[in-house]
mmCIF file of C-alpha atoms and ligand atoms in Angstrom:
data_model
loop_
_atom_site.group_PDB
_atom_site.id
_atom_site.type_symbol
_atom_site.label_atom_id
_atom_site.label_comp_id
_atom_site.label_asym_id
_atom_site.label_seq_id
_atom_site.Cartn_x
_atom_site.Cartn_y
_atom_site.Cartn_z
ATOM 1 C CA MET A 1 -0.050 0.125 0.142
ATOM 2 C CA LEU A 2 1.095 3.558 -0.980
ATOM 3 C CA SER A 3 2.076 5.907 1.930
ATOM 4 C CA PRO A 4 -0.508 8.542 2.537
ATOM 5 C CA VAL A 5 2.050 11.320 1.763
ATOM 6 C CA ILE A 6 2.802 9.540 -1.349
ATOM 7 C CA GLN A 7 -0.666 9.432 -2.243
ATOM 8 C CA HIS A 8 -1.230 13.250 -1.577
ATOM 9 C CA ALA A 9 2.057 14.312 -3.548
ATOM 10 C CA LEU A 10 0.641 12.225 -6.865
ATOM 11 C CA ARG A 11 -2.499 13.792 -6.240
ATOM 12 C CA LEU A 12 -0.764 17.495 -6.084
ATOM 13 C CA ALA A 13 1.449 16.267 -9.037
ATOM 14 C CA MET A 14 -1.462 15.313 -11.208
ATOM 15 C CA GLU A 15 -3.088 18.796 -10.203
ATOM 16 C CA ALA A 16 0.014 20.642 -11.085
ATOM 17 C CA GLY A 17 0.364 18.687 -14.702
ATOM 18 C CA ALA A 18 -3.368 19.337 -15.852
ATOM 19 C CA GLN A 19 -2.614 23.167 -15.401
ATOM 20 C CA ALA A 20 0.220 22.445 -17.973
ATOM 21 C CA ARG A 21 -2.539 21.647 -20.324
ATOM 22 C CA GLY A 22 -2.956 22.889 -23.544
ATOM 23 C CA THR A 23 0.694 24.883 -23.467
ATOM 24 C CA THR A 24 3.409 21.803 -23.383
ATOM 25 C CA SER A 25 2.712 19.834 -27.027
ATOM 26 C CA PRO A 26 4.788 18.031 -28.501
ATOM 27 C CA ASN A 27 6.018 17.991 -24.913
ATOM 28 C CA PRO A 28 3.509 16.287 -22.437
ATOM 29 C CA PRO A 29 1.742 18.058 -19.404
ATOM 30 C CA VAL A 30 3.653 16.614 -16.634
ATOM 31 C CA GLY A 31 3.547 17.463 -12.892
ATOM 32 C CA ALA A 32 6.208 17.018 -10.332
ATOM 33 C CA VAL A 33 6.528 17.085 -6.329
ATOM 34 C CA ILE A 34 9.456 17.146 -4.053
ATOM 35 C CA LEU A 35 8.981 16.022 -0.455
ATOM 36 C CA ASP A 36 11.901 16.833 2.116
ATOM 37 C CA ALA A 37 13.117 14.365 3.964
ATOM 38 C CA ALA A 38 10.302 14.458 6.333
ATOM 39 C CA GLY A 39 8.063 13.838 3.671
ATOM 40 C CA GLN A 40 6.795 17.857 4.053
ATOM 41 C CA VAL A 41 5.658 19.108 0.309
ATOM 42 C CA VAL A 42 8.869 21.426 -0.757
ATOM 43 C CA GLY A 43 8.490 22.073 -4.443
ATOM 44 C CA VAL A 44 5.964 21.816 -6.790
ATOM 45 C CA GLY A 45 6.510 22.085 -10.762
ATOM 46 C CA HIS A 46 5.043 21.322 -13.994
ATOM 47 C CA THR A 47 6.205 21.188 -17.554
ATOM 48 C CA GLN A 48 6.835 24.675 -19.488
ATOM 49 C CA PRO A 49 6.097 25.340 -23.160
ATOM 50 C CA PRO A 50 8.620 23.165 -25.572
ATOM 51 C CA GLY A 51 12.114 24.126 -24.785
ATOM 52 C CA GLY A 52 11.497 25.505 -21.324
ATOM 53 C CA PRO A 53 12.272 23.196 -18.273
ATOM 54 C CA HIS A 54 10.450 20.446 -17.424
ATOM 55 C CA ALA A 55 8.131 19.835 -14.167
ATOM 56 C CA GLU A 56 11.260 17.496 -12.128
ATOM 57 C CA ILE A 57 13.476 20.904 -12.858
ATOM 58 C CA MET A 58 10.614 23.451 -11.987
ATOM 59 C CA ALA A 59 9.864 21.380 -8.389
ATOM 60 C CA LEU A 60 13.507 21.133 -8.262
ATOM 61 C CA ALA A 61 14.088 24.996 -8.329
ATOM 62 C CA ASP A 62 11.284 25.207 -6.167
ATOM 63 C CA ALA A 63 12.533 23.337 -3.095
ATOM 64 C CA GLY A 64 16.336 24.417 -3.610
ATOM 65 C CA ASP A 65 18.312 22.919 -0.960
ATOM 66 C CA LYS A 66 15.724 21.189 0.828
ATOM 67 C CA ALA A 67 15.371 18.400 -2.027
ATOM 68 C CA ARG A 68 18.288 16.869 -0.251
ATOM 69 C CA GLY A 69 17.498 13.018 1.087
ATOM 70 C CA GLY A 70 14.065 14.013 -0.076
ATOM 71 C CA THR A 71 11.640 12.554 -2.385
ATOM 72 C CA ALA A 72 10.184 13.356 -6.152
ATOM 73 C CA VAL A 73 7.119 12.095 -6.927
ATOM 74 C CA VAL A 74 6.335 12.730 -10.728
ATOM 75 C CA THR A 75 3.464 11.810 -13.283
ATOM 76 C CA LEU A 76 6.108 10.556 -15.768
ATOM 77 C CA GLU A 77 9.427 8.845 -15.715
ATOM 78 C CA PRO A 78 12.005 11.414 -15.506
ATOM 79 C CA CYS A 79 13.631 11.702 -18.991
ATOM 80 C CA ASN A 80 17.132 10.241 -19.634
ATOM 81 C CA HIS A 81 18.204 12.707 -22.679
ATOM 82 C CA THR A 82 19.165 16.136 -23.377
ATOM 83 C CA GLY A 83 16.911 17.100 -26.056
ATOM 84 C CA ARG A 84 16.078 21.033 -25.642
ATOM 85 C CA THR A 85 16.566 20.764 -22.400
ATOM 86 C CA GLY A 86 18.948 18.364 -19.975
ATOM 87 C CA PRO A 87 17.845 14.879 -18.442
ATOM 88 C CA CYS A 88 15.562 15.514 -15.320
ATOM 89 C CA ALA A 89 16.874 11.974 -14.098
ATOM 90 C CA GLN A 90 20.438 13.424 -13.724
ATOM 91 C CA ALA A 91 19.140 16.630 -12.186
ATOM 92 C CA LEU A 92 17.674 14.455 -9.405
ATOM 93 C CA VAL A 93 20.677 12.558 -8.939
ATOM 94 C CA ALA A 94 22.686 16.160 -8.754
ATOM 95 C CA ALA A 95 20.109 17.501 -6.236
ATOM 96 C CA SER A 96 20.683 14.522 -3.888
ATOM 97 C CA VAL A 97 17.332 12.996 -3.961
ATOM 98 C CA SER A 98 17.459 9.589 -2.292
ATOM 99 C CA ALA A 99 13.659 8.459 -3.661
ATOM 100 C CA VAL A 100 11.600 8.867 -6.791
ATOM 101 C CA TYR A 101 8.267 7.916 -7.679
ATOM 102 C CA TYR A 102 6.535 8.257 -10.940
ATOM 103 C CA LEU A 103 3.202 7.125 -12.664
ATOM 104 C CA HIS A 104 3.650 6.505 -15.908
ATOM 105 C CA SER A 105 7.037 5.060 -17.970
ATOM 106 C CA ASP A 106 7.909 7.388 -20.721
ATOM 107 C CA PRO A 107 7.577 5.409 -23.907
ATOM 108 C CA THR A 108 9.628 7.598 -26.312
ATOM 109 C CA PRO A 109 12.856 6.046 -27.205
ATOM 110 C CA GLN A 110 14.731 8.938 -27.075
ATOM 111 C CA ALA A 111 13.660 9.952 -23.417
ATOM 112 C CA GLY A 112 13.071 6.985 -21.574
ATOM 113 C CA GLY A 113 15.057 4.843 -19.260
ATOM 114 C CA GLY A 114 15.560 7.395 -16.766
ATOM 115 C CA ALA A 115 14.305 5.270 -13.854
ATOM 116 C CA THR A 116 17.037 2.546 -14.774
ATOM 117 C CA THR A 117 19.436 5.725 -14.729
ATOM 118 C CA LEU A 118 18.390 6.532 -11.602
ATOM 119 C CA ALA A 119 18.361 3.311 -9.600
ATOM 120 C CA ARG A 120 22.072 3.084 -11.183
ATOM 121 C CA SER A 121 22.990 5.556 -9.213
ATOM 122 C CA GLY A 122 21.698 4.594 -5.905
ATOM 123 C CA VAL A 123 17.987 6.083 -5.847
ATOM 124 C CA THR A 124 15.219 4.375 -4.593
ATOM 125 C CA VAL A 125 12.521 4.220 -7.709
ATOM 126 C CA ARG A 126 8.922 2.721 -7.743
ATOM 127 C CA GLN A 127 6.309 3.259 -10.485
ATOM 128 C CA LEU A 128 3.082 3.888 -8.929
ATOM 129 C CA ASP A 129 -0.163 2.188 -10.289
ATOM 130 C CA ALA A 130 -2.401 4.574 -12.341
ATOM 131 C CA PRO A 131 -5.992 5.937 -10.963
ATOM 132 C CA SER A 132 -7.603 6.015 -14.333
ATOM 133 C CA GLY A 133 -9.647 8.752 -15.123
ATOM 134 C CA PRO A 134 -9.832 13.031 -16.254
ATOM 135 C CA GLN A 135 -7.041 13.591 -13.328
ATOM 136 C CA ASP A 136 -5.080 11.929 -15.558
ATOM 137 C CA VAL A 137 -4.442 14.198 -17.922
ATOM 138 C CA LEU A 138 -1.188 12.206 -19.452
ATOM 139 C CA ILE A 139 -3.527 9.942 -21.413
ATOM 140 C CA PRO A 140 -3.780 12.074 -24.691
ATOM 141 C CA TRP A 141 -0.146 12.321 -24.819
ATOM 142 C CA LEU A 142 0.810 8.878 -24.110
ATOM 143 C CA THR A 143 -1.712 7.442 -26.621
ATOM 144 C CA ALA A 144 -0.379 9.761 -29.053
ATOM 145 C CA ALA A 145 3.024 8.803 -28.490
ATOM 146 C CA SER A 146 2.011 5.205 -29.110
ATOM 147 C CA LEU A 147 -0.379 5.511 -31.620
ATOM 148 C CA GLY A 148 1.843 8.177 -33.893
ATOM 149 C CA ARG A 149 -1.020 10.451 -34.437
ATOM 150 C CA PRO A 150 -3.066 12.704 -32.139
ATOM 151 C CA HIS A 151 -5.275 11.389 -29.727
ATOM 152 C CA VAL A 152 -8.983 12.472 -30.777
ATOM 153 C CA THR A 153 -11.875 13.341 -28.542
ATOM 154 C CA LEU A 154 -14.913 13.555 -30.299
ATOM 155 C CA LYS A 155 -17.444 16.020 -29.053
ATOM 156 C CA PHE A 156 -21.257 16.560 -29.470
ATOM 157 C CA ALA A 157 -24.415 18.160 -27.583
ATOM 158 C CA GLN A 158 -27.667 15.887 -28.459
ATOM 159 C CA SER A 159 -30.676 16.255 -26.160
ATOM 160 C CA LEU A 160 -32.347 13.881 -24.076
ATOM 161 C CA ASP A 161 -33.956 11.635 -26.493
ATOM 162 C CA GLY A 162 -30.517 11.933 -28.660
ATOM 163 C CA PHE A 163 -30.829 14.715 -31.576
ATOM 164 C CA THR A 164 -28.125 17.234 -31.958
ATOM 165 C CA ALA A 165 -30.682 19.555 -34.103
ATOM 166 C CA ALA A 166 -34.268 19.740 -34.482
ATOM 167 C CA VAL A 167 -36.225 19.540 -37.434
ATOM 168 C CA ASP A 168 -35.513 22.749 -38.578
ATOM 169 C CA GLY A 169 -32.080 22.681 -38.686
ATOM 170 C CA THR A 170 -31.057 24.842 -35.114
ATOM 171 C CA SER A 171 -28.599 23.213 -32.788
ATOM 172 C CA GLN A 172 -26.870 25.981 -31.391
ATOM 173 C CA TRP A 173 -28.524 25.589 -27.842
ATOM 174 C CA ILE A 174 -28.780 22.420 -27.089
ATOM 175 C CA THR A 175 -27.239 22.911 -23.976
ATOM 176 C CA GLY A 176 -27.233 25.813 -21.188
ATOM 177 C CA GLU A 177 -24.622 28.644 -20.215
ATOM 178 C CA ARG A 178 -22.583 26.694 -17.927
ATOM 179 C CA ALA A 179 -22.089 23.727 -20.395
ATOM 180 C CA ARG A 180 -21.170 25.869 -22.961
ATOM 181 C CA GLU A 181 -18.876 28.082 -20.410
ATOM 182 C CA TYR A 182 -17.162 24.473 -19.841
ATOM 183 C CA VAL A 183 -16.719 24.039 -23.790
ATOM 184 C CA HIS A 184 -14.576 27.175 -23.374
ATOM 185 C CA GLU A 185 -12.581 26.081 -20.889
ATOM 186 C CA ASP A 186 -11.671 22.324 -22.494
ATOM 187 C CA ARG A 187 -11.015 24.144 -26.099
ATOM 188 C CA ALA A 188 -8.106 26.026 -24.308
ATOM 189 C CA ARG A 189 -6.612 23.139 -23.135
ATOM 190 C CA ARG A 190 -6.757 21.090 -26.724
ATOM 191 C CA ASP A 191 -3.972 21.517 -29.466
ATOM 192 C CA ALA A 192 -6.499 21.991 -32.333
ATOM 193 C CA ILE A 193 -10.043 22.180 -32.858
ATOM 194 C CA LEU A 194 -11.489 19.891 -35.888
ATOM 195 C CA ILE A 195 -14.683 20.427 -37.615
ATOM 196 C CA GLY A 196 -15.782 19.506 -41.367
ATOM 197 C CA THR A 197 -16.656 22.007 -43.943
ATOM 198 C CA GLY A 198 -20.345 21.582 -43.738
ATOM 199 C CA THR A 199 -20.300 22.481 -40.013
ATOM 200 C CA ALA A 200 -17.879 25.517 -41.211
ATOM 201 C CA LEU A 201 -20.716 26.539 -43.698
ATOM 202 C CA ALA A 202 -23.681 26.139 -41.384
ATOM 203 C CA ASP A 203 -22.601 27.563 -38.300
ATOM 204 C CA ASN A 204 -19.957 30.257 -39.713
ATOM 205 C CA PRO A 205 -18.029 29.241 -35.851
ATOM 206 C CA SER A 206 -14.925 30.809 -34.569
ATOM 207 C CA LEU A 207 -13.377 27.946 -32.795
ATOM 208 C CA THR A 208 -11.669 30.219 -30.188
ATOM 209 C CA ALA A 209 -11.675 29.742 -26.546
ATOM 210 C CA ARG A 210 -13.645 32.499 -24.879
ATOM 211 C CA PHE A 211 -14.326 33.580 -21.602
ATOM 212 C CA PRO A 212 -18.573 34.636 -20.865
ATOM 213 C CA ASP A 213 -18.037 37.871 -21.811
ATOM 214 C CA GLY A 214 -16.551 36.902 -25.264
ATOM 215 C CA SER A 215 -13.017 37.940 -24.635
ATOM 216 C CA LEU A 216 -10.528 35.578 -25.849
ATOM 217 C CA ARG A 217 -8.826 33.181 -23.616
ATOM 218 C CA GLU A 218 -4.687 32.890 -23.176
ATOM 219 C CA THR A 219 -4.496 29.783 -24.580
ATOM 220 C CA GLN A 220 -6.023 29.346 -27.990
ATOM 221 C CA PRO A 221 -6.373 25.649 -30.092
ATOM 222 C CA ARG A 222 -5.434 25.286 -33.919
ATOM 223 C CA ARG A 223 -8.826 25.941 -35.997
ATOM 224 C CA VAL A 224 -8.863 23.414 -38.071
ATOM 225 C CA VAL A 225 -11.680 22.332 -41.151
ATOM 226 C CA VAL A 226 -11.413 19.444 -42.701
ATOM 227 C CA GLY A 227 -12.821 19.286 -46.238
ATOM 228 C CA SER A 228 -12.151 20.673 -49.552
ATOM 229 C CA ARG A 229 -14.999 23.211 -50.134
ATOM 230 C CA ASP A 230 -13.665 26.746 -49.889
ATOM 231 C CA VAL A 231 -14.988 27.896 -46.918
ATOM 232 C CA LEU A 232 -14.107 31.194 -46.670
ATOM 233 C CA GLN A 233 -15.674 32.179 -50.048
ATOM 234 C CA HIS A 234 -18.887 30.403 -48.878
ATOM 235 C CA GLY A 235 -19.628 32.325 -46.303
ATOM 236 C CA ALA A 236 -17.534 31.166 -43.091
ATOM 237 C CA ASP A 237 -15.855 34.141 -42.474
ATOM 238 C CA ASN A 238 -15.714 33.997 -38.418
ATOM 239 C CA LEU A 239 -12.973 31.373 -39.051
ATOM 240 C CA GLY A 240 -10.588 34.219 -40.748
ATOM 241 C CA SER A 241 -10.639 36.397 -37.497
ATOM 242 C CA LEU A 242 -7.693 34.424 -36.161
ATOM 243 C CA GLY A 243 -6.474 32.516 -38.879
ATOM 244 C CA PHE A 244 -7.151 28.215 -39.722
ATOM 245 C CA GLU A 245 -5.385 25.276 -41.577
ATOM 246 C CA GLN A 246 -7.507 23.318 -43.536
ATOM 247 C CA TYR A 247 -7.060 19.932 -44.836
ATOM 248 C CA ALA A 248 -8.839 17.916 -47.327
ATOM 249 C CA THR A 249 -9.188 14.558 -45.470
ATOM 250 C CA PRO A 250 -9.086 13.324 -41.890
ATOM 251 C CA GLU A 251 -6.429 11.245 -42.407
ATOM 252 C CA GLU A 252 -4.319 14.422 -43.500
ATOM 253 C CA ALA A 253 -5.667 16.311 -40.937
ATOM 254 C CA LEU A 254 -4.037 13.903 -38.433
ATOM 255 C CA ALA A 255 -1.042 13.048 -39.943
ATOM 256 C CA GLU A 256 -0.456 17.131 -40.811
ATOM 257 C CA LEU A 257 -1.502 18.008 -37.071
ATOM 258 C CA TYR A 258 0.628 15.076 -35.655
ATOM 259 C CA SER A 259 3.806 16.126 -37.602
ATOM 260 C CA SER A 260 3.180 19.557 -36.496
ATOM 261 C CA GLY A 261 3.331 18.923 -32.435
ATOM 262 C CA ALA A 262 -0.538 18.293 -31.823
ATOM 263 C CA ARG A 263 -1.151 15.762 -29.322
ATOM 264 C CA ASP A 264 -4.456 16.345 -28.044
ATOM 265 C CA VAL A 265 -7.465 17.021 -30.452
ATOM 266 C CA LEU A 266 -11.231 17.554 -30.077
ATOM 267 C CA VAL A 267 -13.631 16.674 -33.084
ATOM 268 C CA GLU A 268 -16.347 19.104 -33.193
ATOM 269 C CA GLY A 269 -18.602 17.872 -36.050
ATOM 270 C CA GLY A 270 -20.007 17.290 -38.025
ATOM 271 C CA ALA A 271 -22.092 14.271 -38.691
ATOM 272 C CA GLY A 272 -19.806 13.522 -41.262
ATOM 273 C CA LEU A 273 -16.503 13.883 -40.042
ATOM 274 C CA ALA A 274 -17.656 12.304 -36.429
ATOM 275 C CA ILE A 275 -18.328 9.462 -38.709
ATOM 276 C CA SER A 276 -15.355 9.040 -40.617
ATOM 277 C CA MET A 277 -13.140 9.454 -37.543
ATOM 278 C CA LEU A 278 -15.317 6.587 -36.092
ATOM 279 C CA GLU A 279 -15.111 4.412 -38.959
ATOM 280 C CA MET A 280 -11.183 5.089 -39.113
ATOM 281 C CA GLY A 281 -10.658 4.023 -35.673
ATOM 282 C CA CYS A 282 -9.717 7.129 -34.341
ATOM 283 C CA VAL A 283 -11.813 8.093 -32.024
ATOM 284 C CA ASP A 284 -10.228 7.509 -28.640
ATOM 285 C CA ALA A 285 -12.665 9.610 -26.261
ATOM 286 C CA VAL A 286 -16.230 10.544 -26.448
ATOM 287 C CA GLN A 287 -17.450 13.841 -24.947
ATOM 288 C CA ALA A 288 -21.299 13.731 -24.836
ATOM 289 C CA TYR A 289 -23.304 16.619 -23.831
ATOM 290 C CA LEU A 290 -26.485 16.036 -22.672
ATOM 291 C CA GLY A 291 -28.774 19.100 -22.474
ATOM 292 C CA ASN A 292 -31.977 19.262 -21.008
ATOM 293 C CA VAL A 293 -34.729 19.290 -23.973
ATOM 294 C CA ILE A 294 -36.443 16.724 -25.280
ATOM 295 C CA LEU A 295 -36.817 17.033 -29.518
ATOM 296 C CA GLY A 296 -38.704 13.546 -30.390
ATOM 297 C CA GLU A 297 -37.315 14.515 -33.993
ATOM 298 C CA GLY A 298 -34.424 15.721 -35.809
ATOM 299 C CA THR A 299 -31.201 15.305 -36.685
ATOM 300 C CA GLY A 300 -28.374 12.266 -35.759
ATOM 301 C CA VAL A 301 -24.842 13.073 -34.331
ATOM 302 C CA LEU A 302 -23.758 10.901 -37.015
ATOM 303 C CA ALA A 303 -24.201 11.290 -40.642
ATOM 304 C CA ARG A 304 -24.976 6.889 -40.751
ATOM 305 C CA ALA A 305 -24.638 3.880 -38.977
ATOM 306 C CA ALA A 306 -21.981 3.334 -36.911
ATOM 307 C CA ALA A 307 -23.360 -0.116 -35.863
ATOM 308 C CA SER A 308 -25.631 -2.358 -37.514
ATOM 309 C CA THR A 309 -26.903 -4.293 -34.548
ATOM 310 C CA LEU A 310 -26.347 -4.004 -30.678
ATOM 311 C CA ALA A 311 -24.784 -7.606 -30.200
ATOM 312 C CA THR A 312 -21.527 -6.277 -31.737
ATOM 313 C CA ALA A 313 -21.842 -2.715 -31.366
ATOM 314 C CA PRO A 314 -18.249 -1.620 -29.103
ATOM 315 C CA ARG A 315 -19.348 -0.733 -25.665
ATOM 316 C CA TRP A 316 -17.169 2.186 -24.457
ATOM 317 C CA GLN A 317 -15.692 2.821 -20.638
ATOM 318 C CA ARG A 318 -17.086 5.755 -19.139
ATOM 319 C CA THR A 319 -14.493 8.284 -17.374
ATOM 320 C CA ALA A 320 -16.163 10.852 -16.310
ATOM 321 C CA VAL A 321 -19.899 12.311 -15.477
ATOM 322 C CA MET A 322 -20.135 16.388 -14.613
ATOM 323 C CA GLU A 323 -23.220 18.308 -13.958
ATOM 324 C CA LEU A 324 -23.105 21.393 -15.827
ATOM 325 C CA GLY A 325 -26.239 23.437 -14.818
ATOM 326 C CA ASP A 326 -29.021 21.320 -15.754
ATOM 327 C CA ASP A 327 -26.622 19.441 -18.392
ATOM 328 C CA LEU A 328 -24.476 16.596 -18.208
ATOM 329 C CA LEU A 329 -21.323 15.902 -19.803
ATOM 330 C CA VAL A 330 -20.303 12.592 -19.924
ATOM 331 C CA GLU A 331 -16.999 11.184 -20.878
ATOM 332 C CA TYR A 332 -16.090 7.696 -22.503
ATOM 333 C CA ARG A 333 -12.653 6.244 -23.562
ATOM 334 C CA LYS A 334 -12.329 3.182 -26.162
ATOM 335 C CA LYS A 335 -11.898 0.193 -24.189
ATOM 336 C CA GLY A 336 -8.587 -1.411 -24.034
ATOM 337 C CA GLN A 337 -7.075 1.644 -24.161
HETATM 338 C C1 LIG B 1 10.531 14.760 -18.050
HETATM 339 N N1 LIG B 1 9.566 15.834 -17.435
HETATM 340 O O1 LIG B 1 8.293 17.330 -17.419
HETATM 341 C C2 LIG B 1 8.215 16.547 -19.172
HETATM 342 C C3 LIG B 1 9.268 14.845 -19.944
HETATM 343 O O2 LIG B 1 12.797 18.302 -25.857
HETATM 344 P P1 LIG B 1 12.391 18.083 -24.465
HETATM 345 O O3 LIG B 1 14.119 18.214 -23.832
HETATM 346 O O4 LIG B 1 12.138 19.038 -23.912
HETATM 347 O O5 LIG B 1 12.462 16.318 -24.475
HETATM 348 C C4 LIG B 1 11.145 16.267 -24.321
HETATM 349 C C5 LIG B 1 10.807 14.768 -24.508
HETATM 350 O O6 LIG B 1 11.052 14.715 -22.740
HETATM 351 C C6 LIG B 1 9.355 14.548 -23.904
HETATM 352 O O7 LIG B 1 8.857 14.402 -25.248
HETATM 353 C C7 LIG B 1 8.943 13.423 -23.005
HETATM 354 O O8 LIG B 1 9.425 11.853 -23.464
HETATM 355 C C8 LIG B 1 9.675 13.896 -22.312
HETATM 356 N N2 LIG B 1 8.379 14.823 -21.155
HETATM 357 N N3 LIG B 1 9.935 14.515 -19.214
HETATM 358 O O9 LIG B 1 11.067 14.449 -16.991
HETATM 359 C C9 LIG B 1 8.681 16.604 -18.080
HETATM 360 N N4 LIG B 1 7.460 16.840 -20.346
HETATM 361 ZN ZN1 LIG B 2 12.724 15.986 -18.136
#
């Protein structure tokens, strides 16, 4: 059993990592905590934007001399390489830390192996059990690292009875204010937002992450349109305000996004792009917003069947339920991932 001190430090490290979401790609949003020899928290840090210090370096700087003989608790195995920054494993050894606990192994061939380096230097090293759930913000980066494409979350809003638009085509206000505010908070943490050309033309969205007063949040995702129609010429002019990228197919979009550093992307529809991503097997997580309205008839979330019969339809693993005013956000993850 994990001591309550380490458990508490892990929770703090995960919270620190969560603060870095949306600012670190292609690097992971890692969190680190340093405990002194008596088990007191003396340093906390998270990954800085690419090229900046890693989480351990921030936490060690925060701890200063108090790290000597202490313990580091990190959400990712400390790196073992000199990339844009130096190896964290060496920095922990140099600071005379005597134990390191980490949550996930670093799967990248360049940076992995820090645990072995630490152990060889006489540091006690132990991998912690991963608590799965929304608080584990490294999951998208880990998925992307193992698949060689960005982690994809499919987001949609639907009525209580499962429609994403009413019979007259109105779809914008299925959920209420609190849910919409959360969407913007969530957009700011993603590397990119993807929509199809149909949605770009129908909704003329700006795809920005805003505060309730309409002002822009500090970090903005890349705005991506998938499809070959010229959306600006046909009226999607709100996209023009902050600029956007366009790719002809979902495959091309994911490949280009990954190679240019995106690891965590959100697909916001419409029905055609959503089903394409599902059919490609590229949807890793689903965010279903459930609005407090009943429509009876209307448009479905997906443009065609995703499964023809229930018996063989893949089941998803629920990871979170959130109450947002009168609406719900339910999150699911692909099973076995
Ligand atoms: C850590 N702590 O906080 C992060 C790590 O180019 P660099 O030097 O910034 O290295 C990037 C790689 O380091 C990245 O791909 C991942 O494997 C690891 N990220 N490692 O020890 C951190 N962000
Ligand atoms: Zn590092």
